[in-house]
Amino acid sequence: MNSNGSEGNARSKFLVGIVAFVIIVGGIAYAFYGPQKHQGYAPDQPIPFSHQMHAGQFNIPCAYCHVSVEKSRHATVPAMNICMNCHRFVKTDSPHIKKLTQAYNDGKPIPWIKVHDLPEFTYFNHERHVAKGVSCTTCHGDVQNMAKIKQVAPLTMGWCVNCHRQPQYNAPTSCDTCHR
Ligand code: HEC
Ligand code: HEC
Ligand code: HEC
Ligand code: HEC
Ligand code: HEC
């Protein structure tokens, strides 16, 4: 009786182990070799905001609009009062700026469509990367020449880990760095 019970127990533990192993290995293989999700994604935005014009031509620094990129996990999309610093006066006859002003006066945020979007079970932190001198361009491409924002990097696990492994970066590669 006794020996039978523990044998069954051992067998089911073994099976659970196999299942977990298959899920993890499958997940890793998929992350490295699976389809590259969303690379090239460039949705139309509710207002056609151009980085090429603002960040390129006018040379407005990234952090003027993405205010928390150097100090927090998130870069954040700019609050409308930042736009209104200029557009209270600039190009007020444009239908796009009229739409922006209307939303601002109504206190309704512009429903910008998120382009870069990691799955929830991952952890990413802007501040750490920016502090180590990894430039925006390395991960987001040549934003200053984009009339419309596009996801350039694959944002797969393989992409993250390949950079973390490079000796000049010496960044952590343990699973709990990015999965917490
Ligand atoms: C004048 C304000 C402004 C400046 C300057 C600016 N941005 Fe943006 N950025 C925005 C707005 C508004 C959005 C959301 C609309 C869009 O995606 O076009 C955005 C979106 C983005 C996104 C996509 C966010 C997502 O949804 O994944 C990235 C990446 C980005 N900006 C990078 C940069 C970089 C890099 C610079 C500097 C070279 C920069 N931005 C300069 C206003 C700005
Ligand atoms: C530092 C000043 C400044 C800031 C901040 C700024 N803009 Fe602009 N924006 C301009 C200038 C200058 C133009 C070009 C006007 C022209 O064509 O004469 C412009 C043009 C535009 C246009 C094109 C308008 C058209 O119909 O041609 C849009 C849309 C726009 N901005 C949206 C935004 C949004 C959204 C934000 C906030 C995320 C923002 N801008 C922040 C200065 C600014
Ligand atoms: C090491 C790669 C890397 C660097 C460097 C980097 N980003 Fe990002 N960025 C990402 C990833 C990954 C996401 C998606 C994050 C998510 O979905 O949680 C993202 C998202 C964003 C977003 C959308 C809002 C948010 O916080 O999710 C903006 C805006 C942005 N980045 C701007 C910038 C700017 C500006 C710089 C330079 C100062 C920069 N990024 C540097 C990888 C990077
Ligand atoms: C430097 C960051 C980073 C490290 C380190 C990392 N991962 Fe990931 N992992 C990611 C990102 C980002 C994704 C989501 C993108 C994707 O699916 O490719 C992901 C996805 C996964 C997935 C899901 C695959 C899928 O397709 O949904 C599994 C399983 C996984 N990781 C396991 C691990 C294990 C086990 C380790 C340690 C050996 C590890 N990861 C280390 C960033 C990382
Ligand atoms: C171009 C190189 C590069 C890419 C791409 C990159 N990283 Fe990093 N990562 C770094 C560097 C450099 C550090 C800083 C290490 C340090 O502070 O010593 C870092 C640090 C981190 C940290 C902070 C570790 C800690 O101890 O808090 C996390 C989390 C992280 N990266 C996640 C990611 C994820 C998730 C991705 C992919 C979506 C990614 N990284 C893509 C270079 C990169």
PDB file of C-alpha atoms and ligand atoms in Angstrom, residues 23-37 117-124 129 154-165 171-179, ligand 4:
ATOM      1  CA  ILE A  23       6.559  24.255 -21.915  1.00  0.00           C
ATOM      2  CA  ILE A  24       9.768  26.081 -20.997  1.00  0.00           C
ATOM      3  CA  VAL A  25      11.860  24.684 -23.861  1.00  0.00           C
ATOM      4  CA  GLY A  26       9.000  25.263 -26.302  1.00  0.00           C
ATOM      5  CA  GLY A  27       8.586  28.821 -25.052  1.00  0.00           C
ATOM      6  CA  ILE A  28      12.287  29.554 -25.407  1.00  0.00           C
ATOM      7  CA  ALA A  29      12.468  28.006 -28.873  1.00  0.00           C
ATOM      8  CA  TYR A  30       9.435  30.044 -29.895  1.00  0.00           C
ATOM      9  CA  ALA A  31      10.903  33.222 -28.463  1.00  0.00           C
ATOM     10  CA  PHE A  32      14.150  32.729 -30.395  1.00  0.00           C
ATOM     11  CA  TYR A  33      12.852  31.290 -33.637  1.00  0.00           C
ATOM     12  CA  GLY A  34       9.141  32.114 -33.658  1.00  0.00           C
ATOM     13  CA  PRO A  35       7.540  34.815 -35.816  1.00  0.00           C
ATOM     14  CA  GLN A  36       8.800  38.309 -35.048  1.00  0.00           C
ATOM     15  CA  LYS A  37       5.737  39.967 -33.620  1.00  0.00           C
ATOM     16  CA  ASP A 117       4.113  46.688 -26.553  1.00  0.00           C
ATOM     17  CA  LEU A 118       5.898  43.904 -24.676  1.00  0.00           C
ATOM     18  CA  PRO A 119       3.785  41.079 -23.219  1.00  0.00           C
ATOM     19  CA  GLU A 120       2.723  41.611 -19.608  1.00  0.00           C
ATOM     20  CA  PHE A 121       4.905  38.847 -18.222  1.00  0.00           C
ATOM     21  CA  THR A 122       8.062  40.742 -19.162  1.00  0.00           C
ATOM     22  CA  TYR A 123       9.810  43.592 -17.406  1.00  0.00           C
ATOM     23  CA  PHE A 124      11.593  46.435 -19.176  1.00  0.00           C
ATOM     24  CA  HIS A 129      19.276  51.555 -20.535  1.00  0.00           C
ATOM     25  CA  PRO A 154      11.815  42.726 -33.275  1.00  0.00           C
ATOM     26  CA  LEU A 155      11.495  43.099 -29.448  1.00  0.00           C
ATOM     27  CA  THR A 156      11.784  39.327 -29.082  1.00  0.00           C
ATOM     28  CA  MET A 157      13.540  37.687 -26.166  1.00  0.00           C
ATOM     29  CA  GLY A 158      16.397  36.691 -28.478  1.00  0.00           C
ATOM     30  CA  TRP A 159      16.892  40.331 -29.434  1.00  0.00           C
ATOM     31  CA  CYS A 160      17.050  41.449 -25.779  1.00  0.00           C
ATOM     32  CA  VAL A 161      19.334  38.632 -24.654  1.00  0.00           C
ATOM     33  CA  ASN A 162      21.734  38.954 -27.614  1.00  0.00           C
ATOM     34  CA  CYS A 163      22.509  42.501 -26.594  1.00  0.00           C
ATOM     35  CA  HIS A 164      22.723  41.699 -22.863  1.00  0.00           C
ATOM     36  CA  ARG A 165      25.319  39.030 -23.718  1.00  0.00           C
ATOM     37  CA  ALA A 171      24.110  43.252 -18.693  1.00  0.00           C
ATOM     38  CA  PRO A 172      22.384  40.530 -16.646  1.00  0.00           C
ATOM     39  CA  THR A 173      20.963  37.476 -18.473  1.00  0.00           C
ATOM     40  CA  SER A 174      19.270  35.557 -15.638  1.00  0.00           C
ATOM     41  CA  CYS A 175      15.593  34.848 -16.297  1.00  0.00           C
ATOM     42  CA  ASP A 176      14.400  37.011 -13.388  1.00  0.00           C
ATOM     43  CA  THR A 177      16.009  40.114 -14.940  1.00  0.00           C
ATOM     44  CA  CYS A 178      13.113  40.319 -17.391  1.00  0.00           C
ATOM     45  CA  HIS A 179      10.554  37.904 -15.885  1.00  0.00           C
TER      46      HIS A 179
HETATM   47  C1  HEC B   4      16.899  40.444 -21.333  1.00  0.00           C
HETATM   48  C2  HEC B   4      15.529  40.055 -21.118  1.00  0.00           C
HETATM   49  C3  HEC B   4      15.142  38.597 -21.009  1.00  0.00           C
HETATM   50  C4  HEC B   4      15.794  37.575 -20.342  1.00  0.00           C
HETATM   51  C5  HEC B   4      17.127  37.633 -19.605  1.00  0.00           C
HETATM   52  C6  HEC B   4      14.947  36.405 -20.473  1.00  0.00           C
HETATM   53  N1  HEC B   4      13.813  36.714 -21.190  1.00  0.00           N
HETATM   54 FE1  HEC B   4      12.299  35.426 -21.645  1.00  0.00          FE
HETATM   55  N2  HEC B   4      11.373  36.888 -22.738  1.00  0.00           N
HETATM   56  C7  HEC B   4      11.820  38.194 -22.851  1.00  0.00           C
HETATM   57  C8  HEC B   4      10.898  38.934 -23.687  1.00  0.00           C
HETATM   58  C9  HEC B   4      11.003  40.399 -24.060  1.00  0.00           C
HETATM   59  C10 HEC B   4       9.872  38.018 -24.056  1.00  0.00           C
HETATM   60  C11 HEC B   4       8.629  38.342 -24.903  1.00  0.00           C
HETATM   61  C12 HEC B   4       8.944  38.467 -26.347  1.00  0.00           C
HETATM   62  C13 HEC B   4       8.876  37.182 -27.029  1.00  0.00           C
HETATM   63  O1  HEC B   4       7.898  36.447 -26.837  1.00  0.00           O
HETATM   64  O2  HEC B   4       9.830  36.891 -27.789  1.00  0.00           O
HETATM   65  C14 HEC B   4      10.204  36.752 -23.454  1.00  0.00           C
HETATM   66  C15 HEC B   4       9.436  35.573 -23.584  1.00  0.00           C
HETATM   67  C16 HEC B   4       9.672  34.405 -22.873  1.00  0.00           C
HETATM   68  C17 HEC B   4       8.806  33.246 -22.897  1.00  0.00           C
HETATM   69  C18 HEC B   4       7.525  33.102 -23.659  1.00  0.00           C
HETATM   70  C19 HEC B   4       7.767  32.809 -25.089  1.00  0.00           C
HETATM   71  C20 HEC B   4       6.601  33.187 -25.920  1.00  0.00           C
HETATM   72  O3  HEC B   4       6.759  33.071 -27.105  1.00  0.00           O
HETATM   73  O4  HEC B   4       5.562  33.623 -25.431  1.00  0.00           O
HETATM   74  C21 HEC B   4       9.368  32.287 -22.085  1.00  0.00           C
HETATM   75  C22 HEC B   4       8.824  30.894 -21.776  1.00  0.00           C
HETATM   76  C23 HEC B   4      10.606  32.863 -21.556  1.00  0.00           C
HETATM   77  N3  HEC B   4      10.742  34.156 -22.054  1.00  0.00           N
HETATM   78  C24 HEC B   4      11.446  32.214 -20.701  1.00  0.00           C
HETATM   79  C25 HEC B   4      12.683  32.697 -20.271  1.00  0.00           C
HETATM   80  C26 HEC B   4      13.654  31.918 -19.497  1.00  0.00           C
HETATM   81  C27 HEC B   4      13.436  30.498 -18.996  1.00  0.00           C
HETATM   82  C28 HEC B   4      14.739  32.753 -19.296  1.00  0.00           C
HETATM   83  C29 HEC B   4      16.067  32.418 -18.601  1.00  0.00           C
HETATM   84  C30 HEC B   4      16.835  31.369 -19.232  1.00  0.00           C
HETATM   85  C31 HEC B   4      14.435  34.039 -19.939  1.00  0.00           C
HETATM   86  N4  HEC B   4      13.196  33.961 -20.518  1.00  0.00           N
HETATM   87  C32 HEC B   4      15.278  35.144 -19.934  1.00  0.00           C
HETATM   88  C33 HEC B   4      12.949  38.732 -22.274  1.00  0.00           C
HETATM   89  C34 HEC B   4      13.893  38.035 -21.541  1.00  0.00           C
END
